Amino acid sequence: MKAIHVLNGPNLNLLGTREPDVYGHETLADIEARLSAVAALQNVTLHFRQSNHEGDLVTWIQDAGRAGEPVILNAGAYSHTSIAIFDAIKGSNAHVIEVHLSNIHAREHFRHHSRLSAAARGVIVGFGSRSYDLALQALLFAPTTGES
Ligand code: DQA
């Protein structure tokens, strides 16, 4: 494995100040720095991106799928609504681990269902920013989830 994509959807650029009781105090840059250090030790390049636009996520997932490079995906609220992102995962055969900082199942009813989970190889929810670390560990060290 040469590269892993960490893709973040809408409002995740606000991490650090956004509802810290729900999402914690770490920023996306903090998470990127921590994950990049772990990936570098394994000679893996991390491509860490965020967009508030659904189409950007669709394009990035397609690109990763085409390249055969796995994705850690927090699609934010699009997780609950986006057939386009579901189709991008299925259509490009992207190897996606879905993550959420919060335990979406313990929150508002409209967050309980993710449209993306059925297309993902695995789902990690509820461990705060450590959900990302756990997904990276799965890709690096769990062969059955690490290879497309
Ligand atoms: C989130 C959960 C979503 O319901 C929410 O819309 C987000 C963040 C999480 O990481 O817990 O933006 O994906």
PDB file of C-alpha atoms and ligand atoms in Angstrom:
ATOM      1  CA  MET A   1       0.000   0.000   0.000  1.00  0.00           C
ATOM      2  CA  LYS A   2       1.492   3.315  -1.031  1.00  0.00           C
ATOM      3  CA  ALA A   3      -1.164   5.896  -0.221  1.00  0.00           C
ATOM      4  CA  ILE A   4      -4.241   6.323   1.936  1.00  0.00           C
ATOM      5  CA  HIS A   5      -6.825   9.038   1.415  1.00  0.00           C
ATOM      6  CA  VAL A   6      -8.516  10.666   4.395  1.00  0.00           C
ATOM      7  CA  LEU A   7     -11.566  12.505   3.090  1.00  0.00           C
ATOM      8  CA  ASN A   8     -13.658  14.834   5.196  1.00  0.00           C
ATOM      9  CA  GLY A   9     -17.010  16.325   4.355  1.00  0.00           C
ATOM     10  CA  PRO A  10     -18.990  19.419   5.295  1.00  0.00           C
ATOM     11  CA  ASN A  11     -18.366  21.350   8.486  1.00  0.00           C
ATOM     12  CA  LEU A  12     -15.429  19.212   9.531  1.00  0.00           C
ATOM     13  CA  ASN A  13     -13.217  22.231   8.795  1.00  0.00           C
ATOM     14  CA  LEU A  14     -14.815  23.662  11.940  1.00  0.00           C
ATOM     15  CA  LEU A  15     -13.444  20.942  14.220  1.00  0.00           C
ATOM     16  CA  GLY A  16     -11.886  22.432  17.307  1.00  0.00           C
ATOM     17  CA  THR A  17     -14.574  25.065  17.761  1.00  0.00           C
ATOM     18  CA  ARG A  18     -17.635  23.185  16.471  1.00  0.00           C
ATOM     19  CA  GLU A  19     -19.790  21.802  19.318  1.00  0.00           C
ATOM     20  CA  PRO A  20     -16.716  20.707  21.311  1.00  0.00           C
ATOM     21  CA  ASP A  21     -18.897  18.751  23.738  1.00  0.00           C
ATOM     22  CA  VAL A  22     -19.807  16.496  20.796  1.00  0.00           C
ATOM     23  CA  TYR A  23     -16.712  16.624  18.590  1.00  0.00           C
ATOM     24  CA  GLY A  24     -13.896  17.503  20.999  1.00  0.00           C
ATOM     25  CA  HIS A  25     -11.251  20.221  20.862  1.00  0.00           C
ATOM     26  CA  GLU A  26      -8.881  18.845  18.261  1.00  0.00           C
ATOM     27  CA  THR A  27      -8.755  20.455  14.858  1.00  0.00           C
ATOM     28  CA  LEU A  28      -8.608  18.617  11.556  1.00  0.00           C
ATOM     29  CA  ALA A  29      -4.964  19.751  11.315  1.00  0.00           C
ATOM     30  CA  ASP A  30      -4.248  18.070  14.671  1.00  0.00           C
ATOM     31  CA  ILE A  31      -5.752  14.814  13.383  1.00  0.00           C
ATOM     32  CA  GLU A  32      -3.868  15.086  10.099  1.00  0.00           C
ATOM     33  CA  ALA A  33      -0.548  15.586  11.909  1.00  0.00           C
ATOM     34  CA  ARG A  34      -1.085  12.587  14.167  1.00  0.00           C
ATOM     35  CA  LEU A  35      -2.171  10.254  11.359  1.00  0.00           C
ATOM     36  CA  SER A  36       0.564  11.419   9.001  1.00  0.00           C
ATOM     37  CA  ALA A  37       3.218  10.581  11.596  1.00  0.00           C
ATOM     38  CA  VAL A  38       1.849   7.047  11.999  1.00  0.00           C
ATOM     39  CA  ALA A  39       1.523   6.550   8.235  1.00  0.00           C
ATOM     40  CA  ALA A  40       5.050   7.832   7.585  1.00  0.00           C
ATOM     41  CA  LEU A  41       6.469   5.194   9.930  1.00  0.00           C
ATOM     42  CA  GLN A  42       4.854   2.610   7.635  1.00  0.00           C
ATOM     43  CA  ASN A  43       6.094   4.334   4.464  1.00  0.00           C
ATOM     44  CA  VAL A  44       2.583   5.304   3.517  1.00  0.00           C
ATOM     45  CA  THR A  45       1.625   8.722   2.167  1.00  0.00           C
ATOM     46  CA  LEU A  46      -1.524  10.239   3.568  1.00  0.00           C
ATOM     47  CA  HIS A  47      -3.645  12.471   1.343  1.00  0.00           C
ATOM     48  CA  PHE A  48      -5.778  14.419   3.795  1.00  0.00           C
ATOM     49  CA  ARG A  49      -8.572  16.576   2.377  1.00  0.00           C
ATOM     50  CA  GLN A  50     -11.743  18.375   3.416  1.00  0.00           C
ATOM     51  CA  SER A  51     -14.555  19.868   1.360  1.00  0.00           C
ATOM     52  CA  ASN A  52     -17.975  21.290   2.042  1.00  0.00           C
ATOM     53  CA  HIS A  53     -19.060  20.204  -1.451  1.00  0.00           C
ATOM     54  CA  GLU A  54     -20.565  16.802  -2.191  1.00  0.00           C
ATOM     55  CA  GLY A  55     -19.124  16.656  -5.726  1.00  0.00           C
ATOM     56  CA  ASP A  56     -15.562  17.037  -4.444  1.00  0.00           C
ATOM     57  CA  LEU A  57     -16.036  13.961  -2.280  1.00  0.00           C
ATOM     58  CA  VAL A  58     -17.511  12.053  -5.236  1.00  0.00           C
ATOM     59  CA  THR A  59     -14.507  12.931  -7.424  1.00  0.00           C
ATOM     60  CA  TRP A  60     -11.929  12.129  -4.753  1.00  0.00           C
ATOM     61  CA  ILE A  61     -13.559   8.758  -4.023  1.00  0.00           C
ATOM     62  CA  GLN A  62     -13.651   7.903  -7.725  1.00  0.00           C
ATOM     63  CA  ASP A  63      -9.962   8.850  -8.070  1.00  0.00           C
ATOM     64  CA  ALA A  64      -8.974   6.736  -5.054  1.00  0.00           C
ATOM     65  CA  GLY A  65     -11.047   3.802  -6.293  1.00  0.00           C
ATOM     66  CA  ARG A  66      -9.464   4.012  -9.741  1.00  0.00           C
ATOM     67  CA  ALA A  67      -5.994   4.133  -8.174  1.00  0.00           C
ATOM     68  CA  GLY A  68      -6.791   1.196  -5.894  1.00  0.00           C
ATOM     69  CA  GLU A  69      -5.935   3.319  -2.849  1.00  0.00           C
ATOM     70  CA  PRO A  70      -8.025   2.985   0.317  1.00  0.00           C
ATOM     71  CA  VAL A  71     -10.077   5.760   1.836  1.00  0.00           C
ATOM     72  CA  ILE A  72     -10.925   6.786   5.378  1.00  0.00           C
ATOM     73  CA  LEU A  73     -14.146   8.732   4.905  1.00  0.00           C
ATOM     74  CA  ASN A  74     -16.004  11.028   7.249  1.00  0.00           C
ATOM     75  CA  ALA A  75     -18.656  12.431   4.946  1.00  0.00           C
ATOM     76  CA  GLY A  76     -20.278  14.425   7.762  1.00  0.00           C
ATOM     77  CA  ALA A  77     -23.968  15.069   7.178  1.00  0.00           C
ATOM     78  CA  TYR A  78     -23.714  13.707   3.627  1.00  0.00           C
ATOM     79  CA  SER A  79     -23.372  10.285   5.259  1.00  0.00           C
ATOM     80  CA  HIS A  80     -27.074  10.465   6.013  1.00  0.00           C
ATOM     81  CA  THR A  81     -28.251  11.788   2.665  1.00  0.00           C
ATOM     82  CA  SER A  82     -25.904  11.118  -0.222  1.00  0.00           C
ATOM     83  CA  ILE A  83     -26.817   8.533  -2.826  1.00  0.00           C
ATOM     84  CA  ALA A  84     -24.145  10.158  -5.029  1.00  0.00           C
ATOM     85  CA  ILE A  85     -21.380   9.271  -2.566  1.00  0.00           C
ATOM     86  CA  PHE A  86     -22.796   5.763  -2.133  1.00  0.00           C
ATOM     87  CA  ASP A  87     -22.740   5.360  -5.920  1.00  0.00           C
ATOM     88  CA  ALA A  88     -19.182   6.713  -6.121  1.00  0.00           C
ATOM     89  CA  ILE A  89     -17.973   4.082  -3.652  1.00  0.00           C
ATOM     90  CA  LYS A  90     -19.836   1.264  -5.402  1.00  0.00           C
ATOM     91  CA  GLY A  91     -19.074   2.507  -8.905  1.00  0.00           C
ATOM     92  CA  SER A  92     -15.331   2.914  -8.413  1.00  0.00           C
ATOM     93  CA  ASN A  93     -15.029  -0.094  -6.123  1.00  0.00           C
ATOM     94  CA  ALA A  94     -13.276   2.166  -3.623  1.00  0.00           C
ATOM     95  CA  HIS A  95     -12.109   0.521  -0.435  1.00  0.00           C
ATOM     96  CA  VAL A  96     -13.706   2.788   2.165  1.00  0.00           C
ATOM     97  CA  ILE A  97     -13.667   2.762   5.931  1.00  0.00           C
ATOM     98  CA  GLU A  98     -16.431   5.068   7.137  1.00  0.00           C
ATOM     99  CA  VAL A  99     -15.687   6.981  10.328  1.00  0.00           C
ATOM    100  CA  HIS A 100     -17.592   9.290  12.629  1.00  0.00           C
ATOM    101  CA  LEU A 101     -16.250  11.076  15.658  1.00  0.00           C
ATOM    102  CA  SER A 102     -19.567  10.936  17.481  1.00  0.00           C
ATOM    103  CA  ASN A 103     -21.690   7.869  18.095  1.00  0.00           C
ATOM    104  CA  ILE A 104     -24.321   8.660  15.481  1.00  0.00           C
ATOM    105  CA  HIS A 105     -26.571   5.917  16.886  1.00  0.00           C
ATOM    106  CA  ALA A 106     -26.828   7.695  20.236  1.00  0.00           C
ATOM    107  CA  ARG A 107     -27.763  11.047  18.696  1.00  0.00           C
ATOM    108  CA  GLU A 108     -30.760  12.490  16.847  1.00  0.00           C
ATOM    109  CA  HIS A 109     -32.849   9.973  14.946  1.00  0.00           C
ATOM    110  CA  PHE A 110     -31.921  11.485  11.576  1.00  0.00           C
ATOM    111  CA  ARG A 111     -28.282  10.561  12.209  1.00  0.00           C
ATOM    112  CA  HIS A 112     -28.926   6.902  13.005  1.00  0.00           C
ATOM    113  CA  HIS A 113     -28.858   5.754   9.394  1.00  0.00           C
ATOM    114  CA  SER A 114     -25.833   6.182   7.143  1.00  0.00           C
ATOM    115  CA  ARG A 115     -26.497   5.710   3.447  1.00  0.00           C
ATOM    116  CA  LEU A 116     -22.797   4.945   3.000  1.00  0.00           C
ATOM    117  CA  SER A 117     -22.321   2.076   5.440  1.00  0.00           C
ATOM    118  CA  ALA A 118     -23.647  -0.567   3.051  1.00  0.00           C
ATOM    119  CA  ALA A 119     -20.939   0.376   0.549  1.00  0.00           C
ATOM    120  CA  ALA A 120     -18.135   0.610   3.125  1.00  0.00           C
ATOM    121  CA  ARG A 121     -15.770  -2.224   4.072  1.00  0.00           C
ATOM    122  CA  GLY A 122     -16.072  -1.209   7.714  1.00  0.00           C
ATOM    123  CA  VAL A 123     -17.457   1.468   9.976  1.00  0.00           C
ATOM    124  CA  ILE A 124     -15.925   3.057  13.098  1.00  0.00           C
ATOM    125  CA  VAL A 125     -18.068   5.429  15.133  1.00  0.00           C
ATOM    126  CA  GLY A 126     -18.003   7.126  18.482  1.00  0.00           C
ATOM    127  CA  PHE A 127     -14.339   7.275  19.487  1.00  0.00           C
ATOM    128  CA  GLY A 128     -13.920  10.993  18.920  1.00  0.00           C
ATOM    129  CA  SER A 129     -10.924  11.890  16.791  1.00  0.00           C
ATOM    130  CA  ARG A 130      -9.505   8.451  17.625  1.00  0.00           C
ATOM    131  CA  SER A 131     -12.030   6.961  15.195  1.00  0.00           C
ATOM    132  CA  TYR A 132      -9.612   8.112  12.488  1.00  0.00           C
ATOM    133  CA  ASP A 133      -6.636   6.466  14.211  1.00  0.00           C
ATOM    134  CA  LEU A 134      -8.552   3.198  14.535  1.00  0.00           C
ATOM    135  CA  ALA A 135      -9.434   3.267  10.840  1.00  0.00           C
ATOM    136  CA  LEU A 136      -5.794   3.853   9.952  1.00  0.00           C
ATOM    137  CA  GLN A 137      -4.767   0.963  12.197  1.00  0.00           C
ATOM    138  CA  ALA A 138      -7.279  -1.258  10.416  1.00  0.00           C
ATOM    139  CA  LEU A 139      -5.886  -0.322   6.998  1.00  0.00           C
ATOM    140  CA  LEU A 140      -2.260  -0.706   8.067  1.00  0.00           C
ATOM    141  CA  PHE A 141      -2.461  -3.797  10.214  1.00  0.00           C
ATOM    142  CA  ALA A 142      -5.628  -5.772   9.444  1.00  0.00           C
ATOM    143  CA  PRO A 143      -4.978  -7.453   6.078  1.00  0.00           C
ATOM    144  CA  THR A 144      -8.604  -8.331   5.379  1.00  0.00           C
ATOM    145  CA  THR A 145      -9.625  -4.681   5.651  1.00  0.00           C
ATOM    146  CA  GLY A 146      -6.424  -3.274   4.209  1.00  0.00           C
ATOM    147  CA  GLU A 147      -6.478  -4.625   0.683  1.00  0.00           C
ATOM    148  CA  SER A 148      -8.955  -3.926  -2.088  1.00  0.00           C
TER     149      SER A 148
HETATM  150  C1  DQA B   1     -20.220  13.259  11.988  1.00  0.00           C
HETATM  151  C2  DQA B   1     -21.656  12.910  12.368  1.00  0.00           C
HETATM  152  C3  DQA B   1     -22.642  13.538  11.391  1.00  0.00           C
HETATM  153  O1  DQA B   1     -23.969  13.228  11.787  1.00  0.00           O
HETATM  154  C4  DQA B   1     -22.481  15.044  11.368  1.00  0.00           C
HETATM  155  O2  DQA B   1     -23.342  15.597  10.409  1.00  0.00           O
HETATM  156  C5  DQA B   1     -21.073  15.471  11.153  1.00  0.00           C
HETATM  157  C6  DQA B   1     -20.019  14.761  11.866  1.00  0.00           C
HETATM  158  C7  DQA B   1     -19.213  12.731  13.025  1.00  0.00           C
HETATM  159  O3  DQA B   1     -18.030  12.648  12.695  1.00  0.00           O
HETATM  160  O4  DQA B   1     -19.592  12.421  14.157  1.00  0.00           O
HETATM  161  O5  DQA B   1     -20.803  16.432  10.460  1.00  0.00           O
HETATM  162  O6  DQA B   1     -19.916  12.644  10.750  1.00  0.00           O
END
